[in-house]
Coordinates of C-alpha atoms in Angstrom, one line a residue:
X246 CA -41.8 -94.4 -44.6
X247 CA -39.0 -94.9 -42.5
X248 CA -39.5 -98.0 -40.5
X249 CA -38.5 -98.0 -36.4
X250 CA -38.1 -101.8 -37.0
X251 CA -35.9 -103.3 -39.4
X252 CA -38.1 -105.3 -41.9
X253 CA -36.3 -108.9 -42.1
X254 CA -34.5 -108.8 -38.7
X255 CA -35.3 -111.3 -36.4
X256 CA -35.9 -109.6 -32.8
X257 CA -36.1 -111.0 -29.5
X258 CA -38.6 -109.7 -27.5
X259 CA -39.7 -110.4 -23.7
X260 CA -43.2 -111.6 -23.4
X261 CA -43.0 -114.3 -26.2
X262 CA -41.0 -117.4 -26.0
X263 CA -39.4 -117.5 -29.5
X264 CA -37.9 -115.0 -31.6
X265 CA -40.2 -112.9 -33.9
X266 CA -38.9 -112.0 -37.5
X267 CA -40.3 -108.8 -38.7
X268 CA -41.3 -109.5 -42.7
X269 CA -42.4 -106.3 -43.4
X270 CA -44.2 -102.7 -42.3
X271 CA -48.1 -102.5 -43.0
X272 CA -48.8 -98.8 -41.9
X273 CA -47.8 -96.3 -39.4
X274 CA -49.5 -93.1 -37.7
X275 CA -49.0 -90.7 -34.9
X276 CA -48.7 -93.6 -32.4
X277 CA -46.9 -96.2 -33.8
X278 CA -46.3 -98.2 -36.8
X279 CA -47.3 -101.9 -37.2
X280 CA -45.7 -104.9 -39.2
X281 CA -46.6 -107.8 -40.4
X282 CA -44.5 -110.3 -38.1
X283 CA -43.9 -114.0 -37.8
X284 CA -43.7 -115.8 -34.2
X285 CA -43.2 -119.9 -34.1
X286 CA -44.6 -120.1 -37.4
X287 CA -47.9 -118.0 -37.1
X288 CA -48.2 -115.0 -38.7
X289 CA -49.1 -112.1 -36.5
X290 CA -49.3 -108.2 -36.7
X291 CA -47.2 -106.4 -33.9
X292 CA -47.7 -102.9 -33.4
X293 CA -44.4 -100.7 -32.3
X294 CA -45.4 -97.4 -30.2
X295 CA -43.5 -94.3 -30.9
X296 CA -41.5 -92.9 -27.9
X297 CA -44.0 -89.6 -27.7
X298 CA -47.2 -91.7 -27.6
X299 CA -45.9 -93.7 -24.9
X300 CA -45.0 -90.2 -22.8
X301 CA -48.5 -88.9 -23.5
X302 CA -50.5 -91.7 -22.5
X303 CA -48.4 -92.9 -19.3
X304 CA -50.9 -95.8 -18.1
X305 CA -50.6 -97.3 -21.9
X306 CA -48.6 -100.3 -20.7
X307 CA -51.2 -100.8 -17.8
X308 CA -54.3 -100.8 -19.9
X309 CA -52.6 -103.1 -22.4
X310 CA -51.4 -106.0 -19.9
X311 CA -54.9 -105.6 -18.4
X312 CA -56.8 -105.8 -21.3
X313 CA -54.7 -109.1 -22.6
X314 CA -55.0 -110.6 -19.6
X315 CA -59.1 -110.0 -19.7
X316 CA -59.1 -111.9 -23.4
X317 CA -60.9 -110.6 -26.4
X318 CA -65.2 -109.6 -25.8
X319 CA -65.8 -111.6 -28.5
X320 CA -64.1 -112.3 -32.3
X321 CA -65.1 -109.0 -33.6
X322 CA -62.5 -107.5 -31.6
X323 CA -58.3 -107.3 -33.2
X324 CA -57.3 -107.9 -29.7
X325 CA -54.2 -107.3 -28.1
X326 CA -52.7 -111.2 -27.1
X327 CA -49.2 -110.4 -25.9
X328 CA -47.4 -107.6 -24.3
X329 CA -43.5 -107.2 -25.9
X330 CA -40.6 -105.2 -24.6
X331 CA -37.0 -105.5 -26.4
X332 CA -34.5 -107.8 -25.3
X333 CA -30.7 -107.1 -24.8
X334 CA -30.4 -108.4 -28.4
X335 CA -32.9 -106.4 -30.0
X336 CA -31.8 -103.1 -28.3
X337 CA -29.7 -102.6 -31.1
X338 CA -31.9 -102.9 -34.4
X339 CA -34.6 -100.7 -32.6
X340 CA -34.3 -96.9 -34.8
X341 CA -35.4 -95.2 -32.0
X342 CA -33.7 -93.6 -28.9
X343 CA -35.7 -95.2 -26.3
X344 CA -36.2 -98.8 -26.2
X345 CA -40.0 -99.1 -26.0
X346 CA -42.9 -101.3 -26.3
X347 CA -45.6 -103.0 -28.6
X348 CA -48.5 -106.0 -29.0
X349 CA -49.2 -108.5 -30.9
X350 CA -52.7 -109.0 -32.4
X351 CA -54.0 -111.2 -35.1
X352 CA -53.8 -110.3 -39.0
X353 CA -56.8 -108.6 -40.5
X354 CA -58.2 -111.3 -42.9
X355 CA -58.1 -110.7 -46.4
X356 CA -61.8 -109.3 -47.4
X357 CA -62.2 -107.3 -44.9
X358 CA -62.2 -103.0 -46.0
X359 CA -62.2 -99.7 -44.2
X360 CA -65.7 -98.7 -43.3
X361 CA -65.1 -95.5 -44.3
X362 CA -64.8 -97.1 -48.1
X363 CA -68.7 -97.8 -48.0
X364 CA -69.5 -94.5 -46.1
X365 CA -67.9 -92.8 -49.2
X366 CA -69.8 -95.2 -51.4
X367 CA -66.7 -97.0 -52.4
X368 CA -68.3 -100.6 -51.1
X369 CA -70.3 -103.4 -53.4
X370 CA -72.5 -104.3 -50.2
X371 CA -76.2 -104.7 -49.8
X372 CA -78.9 -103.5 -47.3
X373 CA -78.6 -107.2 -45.8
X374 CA -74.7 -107.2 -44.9
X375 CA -74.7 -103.0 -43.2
X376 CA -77.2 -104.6 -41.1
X377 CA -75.5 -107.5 -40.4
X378 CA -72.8 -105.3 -39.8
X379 CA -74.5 -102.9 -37.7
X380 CA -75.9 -105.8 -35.8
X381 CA -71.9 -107.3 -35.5
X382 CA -71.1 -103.7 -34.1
X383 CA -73.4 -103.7 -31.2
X384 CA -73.3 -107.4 -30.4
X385 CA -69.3 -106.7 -30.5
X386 CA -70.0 -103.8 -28.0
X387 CA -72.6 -105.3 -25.9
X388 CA -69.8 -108.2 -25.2
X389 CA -67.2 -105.4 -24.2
X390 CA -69.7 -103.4 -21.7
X391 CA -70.5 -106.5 -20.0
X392 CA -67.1 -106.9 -19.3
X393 CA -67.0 -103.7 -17.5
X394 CA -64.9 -102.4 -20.5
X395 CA -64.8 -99.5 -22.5
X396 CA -63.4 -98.5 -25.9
X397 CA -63.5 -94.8 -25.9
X398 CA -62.5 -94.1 -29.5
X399 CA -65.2 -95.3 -31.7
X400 CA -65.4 -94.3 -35.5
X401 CA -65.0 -95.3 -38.8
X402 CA -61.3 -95.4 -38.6
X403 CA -61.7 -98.4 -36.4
X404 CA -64.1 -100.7 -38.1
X405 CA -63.2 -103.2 -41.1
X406 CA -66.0 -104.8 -43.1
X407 CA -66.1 -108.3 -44.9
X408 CA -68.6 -107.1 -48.1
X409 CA -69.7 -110.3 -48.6
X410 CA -70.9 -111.3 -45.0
X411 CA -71.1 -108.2 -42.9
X412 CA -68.8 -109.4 -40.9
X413 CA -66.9 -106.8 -38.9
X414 CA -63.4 -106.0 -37.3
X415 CA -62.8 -104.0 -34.3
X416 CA -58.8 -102.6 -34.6
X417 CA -57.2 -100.1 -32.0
X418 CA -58.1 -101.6 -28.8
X419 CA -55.1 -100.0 -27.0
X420 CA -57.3 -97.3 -25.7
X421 CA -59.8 -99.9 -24.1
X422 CA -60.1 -99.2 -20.2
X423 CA -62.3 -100.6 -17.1
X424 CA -65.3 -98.2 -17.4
X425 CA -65.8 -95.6 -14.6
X426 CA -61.4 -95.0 -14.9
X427 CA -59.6 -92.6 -16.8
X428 CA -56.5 -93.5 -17.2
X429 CA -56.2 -92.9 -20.9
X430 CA -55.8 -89.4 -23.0
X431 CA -58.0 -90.3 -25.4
X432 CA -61.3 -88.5 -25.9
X433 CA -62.3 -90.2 -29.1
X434 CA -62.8 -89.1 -32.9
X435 CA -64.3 -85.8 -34.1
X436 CA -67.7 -86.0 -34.7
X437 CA -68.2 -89.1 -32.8
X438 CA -67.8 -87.4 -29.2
X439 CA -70.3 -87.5 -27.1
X440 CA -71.4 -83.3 -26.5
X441 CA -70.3 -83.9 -22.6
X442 CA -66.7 -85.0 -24.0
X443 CA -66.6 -82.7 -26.4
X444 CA -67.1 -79.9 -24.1
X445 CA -65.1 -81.5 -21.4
X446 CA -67.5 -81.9 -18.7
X447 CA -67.1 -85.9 -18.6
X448 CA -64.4 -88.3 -19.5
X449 CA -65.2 -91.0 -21.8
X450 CA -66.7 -94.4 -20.4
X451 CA -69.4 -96.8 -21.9
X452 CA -72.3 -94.0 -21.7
X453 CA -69.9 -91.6 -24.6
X454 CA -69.1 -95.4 -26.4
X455 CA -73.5 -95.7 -26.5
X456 CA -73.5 -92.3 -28.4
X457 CA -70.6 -92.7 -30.6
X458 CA -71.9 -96.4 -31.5
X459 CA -75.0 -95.1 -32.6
X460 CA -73.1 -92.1 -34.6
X461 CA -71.1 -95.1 -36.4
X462 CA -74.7 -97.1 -37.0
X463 CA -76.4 -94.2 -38.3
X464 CA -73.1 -93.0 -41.1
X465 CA -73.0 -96.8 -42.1
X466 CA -76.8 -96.9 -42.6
X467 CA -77.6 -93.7 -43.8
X468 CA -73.5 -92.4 -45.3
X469 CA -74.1 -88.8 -43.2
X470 CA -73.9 -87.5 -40.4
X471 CA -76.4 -87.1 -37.8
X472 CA -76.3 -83.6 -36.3
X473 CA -75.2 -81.7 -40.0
X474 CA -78.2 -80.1 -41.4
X475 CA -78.9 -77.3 -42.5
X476 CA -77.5 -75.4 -39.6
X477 CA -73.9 -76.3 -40.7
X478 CA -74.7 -74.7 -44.2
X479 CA -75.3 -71.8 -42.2
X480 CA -72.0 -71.6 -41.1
X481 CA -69.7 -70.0 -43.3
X482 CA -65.9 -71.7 -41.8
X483 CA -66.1 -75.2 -40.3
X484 CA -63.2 -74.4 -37.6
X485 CA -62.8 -75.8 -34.2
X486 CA -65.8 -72.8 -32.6
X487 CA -68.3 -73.6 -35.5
X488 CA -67.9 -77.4 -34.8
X489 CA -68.3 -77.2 -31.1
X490 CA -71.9 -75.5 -31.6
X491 CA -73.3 -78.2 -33.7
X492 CA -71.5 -81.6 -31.9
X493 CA -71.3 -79.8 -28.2
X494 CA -73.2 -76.8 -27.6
X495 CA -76.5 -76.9 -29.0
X496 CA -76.4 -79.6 -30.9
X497 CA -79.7 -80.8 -33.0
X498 CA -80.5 -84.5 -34.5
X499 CA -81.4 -83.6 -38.5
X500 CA -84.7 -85.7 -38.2
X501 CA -85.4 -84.7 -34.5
X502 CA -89.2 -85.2 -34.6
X503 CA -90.7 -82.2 -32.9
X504 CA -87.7 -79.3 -34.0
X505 CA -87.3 -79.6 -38.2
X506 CA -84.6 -76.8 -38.4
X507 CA -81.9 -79.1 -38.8
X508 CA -83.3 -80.8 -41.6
X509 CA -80.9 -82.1 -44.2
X510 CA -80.2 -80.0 -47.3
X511 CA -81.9 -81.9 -50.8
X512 CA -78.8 -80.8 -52.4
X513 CA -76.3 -81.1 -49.9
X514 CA -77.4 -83.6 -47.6
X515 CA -79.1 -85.8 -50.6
X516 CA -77.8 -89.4 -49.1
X517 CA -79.9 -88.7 -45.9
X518 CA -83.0 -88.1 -47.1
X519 CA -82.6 -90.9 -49.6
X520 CA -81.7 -93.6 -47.0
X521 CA -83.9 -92.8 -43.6
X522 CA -87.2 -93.5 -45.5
X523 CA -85.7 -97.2 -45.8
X524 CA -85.5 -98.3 -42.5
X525 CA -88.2 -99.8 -39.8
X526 CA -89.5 -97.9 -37.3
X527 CA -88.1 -99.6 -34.3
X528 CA -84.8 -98.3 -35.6
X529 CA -85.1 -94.9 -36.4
X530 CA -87.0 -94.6 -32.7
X531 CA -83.6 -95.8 -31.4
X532 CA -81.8 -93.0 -33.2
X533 CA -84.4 -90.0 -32.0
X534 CA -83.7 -91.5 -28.2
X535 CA -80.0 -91.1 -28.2
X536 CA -80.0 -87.9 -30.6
X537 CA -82.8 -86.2 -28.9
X538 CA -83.1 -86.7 -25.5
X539 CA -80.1 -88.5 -25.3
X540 CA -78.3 -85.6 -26.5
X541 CA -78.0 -84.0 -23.0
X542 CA -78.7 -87.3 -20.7
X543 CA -76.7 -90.0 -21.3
X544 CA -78.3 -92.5 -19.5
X545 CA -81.2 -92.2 -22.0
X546 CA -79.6 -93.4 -24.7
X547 CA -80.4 -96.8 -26.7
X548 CA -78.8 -99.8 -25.3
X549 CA -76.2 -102.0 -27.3
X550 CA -79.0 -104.7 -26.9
X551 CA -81.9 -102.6 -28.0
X552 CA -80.1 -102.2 -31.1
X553 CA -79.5 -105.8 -31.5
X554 CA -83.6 -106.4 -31.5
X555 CA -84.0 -103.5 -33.4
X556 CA -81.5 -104.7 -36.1
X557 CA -82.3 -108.1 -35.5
X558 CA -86.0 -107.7 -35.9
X559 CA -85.0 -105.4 -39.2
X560 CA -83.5 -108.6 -40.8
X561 CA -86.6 -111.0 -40.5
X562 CA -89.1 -108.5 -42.0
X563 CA -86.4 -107.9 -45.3
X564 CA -88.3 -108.3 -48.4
X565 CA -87.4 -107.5 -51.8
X566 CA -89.2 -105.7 -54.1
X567 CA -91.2 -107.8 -56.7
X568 CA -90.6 -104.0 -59.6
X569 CA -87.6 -102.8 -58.7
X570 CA -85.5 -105.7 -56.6
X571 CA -84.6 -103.5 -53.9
X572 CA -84.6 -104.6 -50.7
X573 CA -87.5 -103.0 -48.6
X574 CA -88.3 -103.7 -44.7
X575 CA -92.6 -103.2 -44.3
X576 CA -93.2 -104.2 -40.6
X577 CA -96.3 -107.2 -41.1
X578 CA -98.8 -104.6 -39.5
X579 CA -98.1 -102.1 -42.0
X580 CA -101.4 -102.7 -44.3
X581 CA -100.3 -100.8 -47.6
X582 CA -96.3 -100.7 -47.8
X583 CA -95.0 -99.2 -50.6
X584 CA -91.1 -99.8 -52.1
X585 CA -89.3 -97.0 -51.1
X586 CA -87.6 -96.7 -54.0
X587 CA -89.6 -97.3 -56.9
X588 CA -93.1 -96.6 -55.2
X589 CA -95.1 -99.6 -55.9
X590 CA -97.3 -101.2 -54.0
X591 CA -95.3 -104.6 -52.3
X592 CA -97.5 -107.7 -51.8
X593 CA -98.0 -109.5 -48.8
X594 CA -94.8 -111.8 -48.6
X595 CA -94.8 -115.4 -47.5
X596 CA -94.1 -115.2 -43.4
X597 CA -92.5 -118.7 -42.0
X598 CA -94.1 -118.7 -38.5
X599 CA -91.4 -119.7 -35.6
X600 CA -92.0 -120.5 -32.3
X601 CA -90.5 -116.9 -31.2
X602 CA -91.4 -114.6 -34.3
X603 CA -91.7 -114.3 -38.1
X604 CA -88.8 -114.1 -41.3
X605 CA -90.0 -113.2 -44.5
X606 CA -89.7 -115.9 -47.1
X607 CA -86.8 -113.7 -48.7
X608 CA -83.9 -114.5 -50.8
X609 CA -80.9 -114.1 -47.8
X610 CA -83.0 -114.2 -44.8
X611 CA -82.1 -116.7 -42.2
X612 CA -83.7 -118.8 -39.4
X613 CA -81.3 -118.4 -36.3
X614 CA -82.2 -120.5 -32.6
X615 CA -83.4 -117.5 -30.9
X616 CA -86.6 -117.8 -33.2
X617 CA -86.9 -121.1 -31.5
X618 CA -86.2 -120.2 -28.0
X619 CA -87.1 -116.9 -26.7
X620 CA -84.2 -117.4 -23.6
X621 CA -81.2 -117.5 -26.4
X622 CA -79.3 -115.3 -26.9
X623 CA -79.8 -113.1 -30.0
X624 CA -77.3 -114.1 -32.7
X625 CA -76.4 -114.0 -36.4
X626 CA -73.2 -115.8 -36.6
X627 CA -74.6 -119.4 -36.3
X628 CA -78.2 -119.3 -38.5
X629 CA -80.2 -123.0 -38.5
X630 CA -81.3 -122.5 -42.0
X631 CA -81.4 -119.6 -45.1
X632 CA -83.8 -118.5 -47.5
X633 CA -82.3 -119.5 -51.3
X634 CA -83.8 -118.3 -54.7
X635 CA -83.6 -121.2 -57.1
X636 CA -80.9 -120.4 -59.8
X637 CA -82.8 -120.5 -62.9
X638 CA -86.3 -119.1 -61.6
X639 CA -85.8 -115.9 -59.0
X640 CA -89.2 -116.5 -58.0
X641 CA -89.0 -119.8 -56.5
X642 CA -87.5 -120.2 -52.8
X643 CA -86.4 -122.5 -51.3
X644 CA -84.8 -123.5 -47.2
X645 CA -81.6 -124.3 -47.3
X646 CA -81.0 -126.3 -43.9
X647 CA -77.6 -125.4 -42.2
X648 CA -78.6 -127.3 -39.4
X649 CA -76.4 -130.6 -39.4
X650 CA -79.7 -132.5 -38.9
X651 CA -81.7 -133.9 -40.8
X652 CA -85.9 -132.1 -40.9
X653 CA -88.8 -133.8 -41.6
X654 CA -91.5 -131.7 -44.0
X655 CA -94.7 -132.1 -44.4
X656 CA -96.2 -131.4 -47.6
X657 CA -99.8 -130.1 -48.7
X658 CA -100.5 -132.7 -51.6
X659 CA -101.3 -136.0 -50.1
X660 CA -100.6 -135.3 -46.6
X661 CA -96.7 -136.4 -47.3
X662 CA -94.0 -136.4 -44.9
X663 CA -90.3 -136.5 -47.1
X664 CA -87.0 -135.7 -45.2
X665 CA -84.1 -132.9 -46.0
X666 CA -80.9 -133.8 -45.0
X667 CA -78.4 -131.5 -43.8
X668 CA -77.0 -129.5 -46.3
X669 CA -80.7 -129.9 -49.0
X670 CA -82.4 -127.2 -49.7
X671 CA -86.5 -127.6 -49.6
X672 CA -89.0 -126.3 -52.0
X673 CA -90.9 -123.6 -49.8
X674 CA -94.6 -123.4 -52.0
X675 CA -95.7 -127.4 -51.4
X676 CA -94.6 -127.0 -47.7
X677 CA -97.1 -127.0 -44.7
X678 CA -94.9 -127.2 -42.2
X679 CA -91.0 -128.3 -41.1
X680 CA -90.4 -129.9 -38.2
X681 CA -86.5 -129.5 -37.2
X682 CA -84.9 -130.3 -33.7
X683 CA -85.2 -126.9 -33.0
X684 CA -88.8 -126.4 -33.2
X685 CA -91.8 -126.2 -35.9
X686 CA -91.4 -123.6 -38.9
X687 CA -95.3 -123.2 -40.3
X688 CA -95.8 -122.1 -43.5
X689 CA -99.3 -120.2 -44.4
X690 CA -102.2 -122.4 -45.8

């Protein structure tokens, strides 16, 4: 790749205060190419736009002084921090004809991969970090719609994982806009537009981001694609008509509840029927509202914060299979659950009882301050205390707390009260009940 900035040249740019020194080119595409740069020290990545981008999105500049002047939704987002134009100095390394513009963001971390990796099955990550991810995704999108914000490009192209936390990463943000205003030429990502996009009877805006967020949720849960069934077997050339039909014209969920013609293929569409049987209910109702009657009205499709609960409420009832180890999500009213993977029967777990709802006693699960207080917010980022297996014997748990302060537990035998300092872990089977600063966690007599 031929790079439009010269990798070791130090540049001065309006909009920063010191000189930035290009150390080398991370990747490149039909917008722009981006570097890895240094500015005062700090390492920073600075994407360069390419002459014809900039003429086919006029209002780029705009968006982009707008959206750094609005700050970051929330750290899931790569967001643009500074707006940079060349100085007189720099006019002459630039390889381009026209001067030009970029932004500087923050480095992707080391740890964090493509989505697109797990989708293909690439990814080492368990049930517990996709939802966690998932979870990220619509918290991260929640935080933008409240800020009158949309992103109108969301796919897998955008969205880095960290394996080991669920974590997420939100790149590309140059095509974020105030909602309700088109001044952007983006219409988003095949096979995550919206049907009115696609067929061009709206622009995009948050109600397009609700459908394409839950496209994204449903490949990362389930690795397939929501409206290719059986019809799209059917079809003998995927081109630009046959696609239209099943993402625009008459489009058709695969597990729409009350039309089964669009039922995945056992042999095609194997990964689909494998994974939907996995999740809660709460979830997969979310899915039927925005692919069913949300297909057609977009105000009737799940809400970044109903998928937060759902996901949410997903995590606490996470158990693992005592056969197989898988991890399995039986709601507590479910009388009979059985593993979804290996079939056999799964035993009534141990339920800690919070002031606002009930986790599982299971390896991973966390204790968060909305279980405490109902008027929190619901978050993941900042858990009170986790469920740990003891190293040596899977079958004992114990309660790590996270807290910073110190609990007081009471224990069956001899009515004893010890404490566990920040940091200890707690033998779960003696306990009757922890008292934190939070509130009361009561285990089952």
């Amino acid at each position: 790749m031929t790079w439009i900035l010269p990798e070791g040249a130090s540049l001065d740019l309006e909009g920063i205060s010191s000189p930035l020194r290009v150390l080398r080119g991370l990747g490149g595409g039909t917008q722009g190419q981006v570097f890895e740069v240094e500015v005062a020290g700090e390492r920073l990545a600075l994407k360069w736009y390419l002459p014809a981008c900039i003429a086919r999105d006029p209002h780029l500049k705009r968006r982009l002084g707008e959206s750094i002047r609005a700050t970051a939704p929330s750290e899931a987002f790569l967001w643009p921090l500074a707006l940079v134009t060349p100085g007189p100095g720099a006019l002459p390394l630039l390889r381009l004809g026209e001067p030009g513009f970029g932004y500087l963001m923050e480095l992707r971390p080391p740890g964090f991969l493509g989505a697109h990796e797990h989708v293909g099955g690439h990814l080492d990550i368990g049930l517990l970090q996709v939802l966690r991810a998932c979870f990220f995704l619509a918290e991260g999108f929640h935080a933008l719609h409240l800020k009158g914000l949309c992103y109108k490009d969301i796919s897998l192209g955008n969205l880095f994982l960290e394996p080991s936390s669920g974590r997420i990463l939100i790149c590309d943000n140059d095509n974020v806009d105030v909602d309700g205003r088109d001044l952007g030429s983006v219409l988003g990502t095949p096979g995550f537009m919206a049907p009115e996009i696609l067929m061009g009877i709206a622009r995009p805006g948050a109600n397009s981001d609700l459908f394409s967020l839950a496209v994204l949720i449903f490949r990362l849960l389930t690795r397939h694609d929501p409206l290719r069934g059986r019809r799209e077997l059917e079809i003998r050339c995927l081109d630009e008509p046959a696609r239209r039909r099943l993402y625009g014209e008459d489009p058709l969920f695969i597990f729409d509840p009350t039309n089964p013609s669009n039922r995945p293929d056992p042999i095609e569409h194997a990964a689909a029927l494998i994974t939907w049987p996995i999740y809660p209910e709460p979830i997969k109702r979310l899915f039927e509202q925005t692919f069913c009657a949300g297909l057609h009205a977009p105000q009737r499709r799940a809400l970044t914060g109903q998928w937060m609960a759902a996901l949410a409420e997903a995590l606490d009832q996470r158990q693992l299979c005592g056969h197989c180890g898988q991890e399995t999500f039986p709601a507590a009213s479910d009388p009979g659950p059985l593993c979804w993977s290996c079939g056999c029967p799964i035993p009534p777990p141990t339920r800690l009882r919070l002031p606002h709802g009930q986790v599982t006693a299971a390896a991973g699960n966390e204790l968060h301050p909305h279980h405490f207080d109902r008027l929190l917010p619901l978050r993941l980022d900042q858990p009170l205390a986790r469920v740990e297996a003891h190293p040596s014997d899977g079958s004992l748990l114990g309660l790590r707390n996270l807290s910073g302060q110190a609990w007081q537990a009471e224990l069956r035998a001899g009515n004893r009260v010890v404490v566990v300092e920040s940091g200890q872990a707690c033998n779960l089977a003696p306990l009757v009940r922890l008292t934190t600063q939070a509130g009361a966690v009561e285990l089952p007599t």
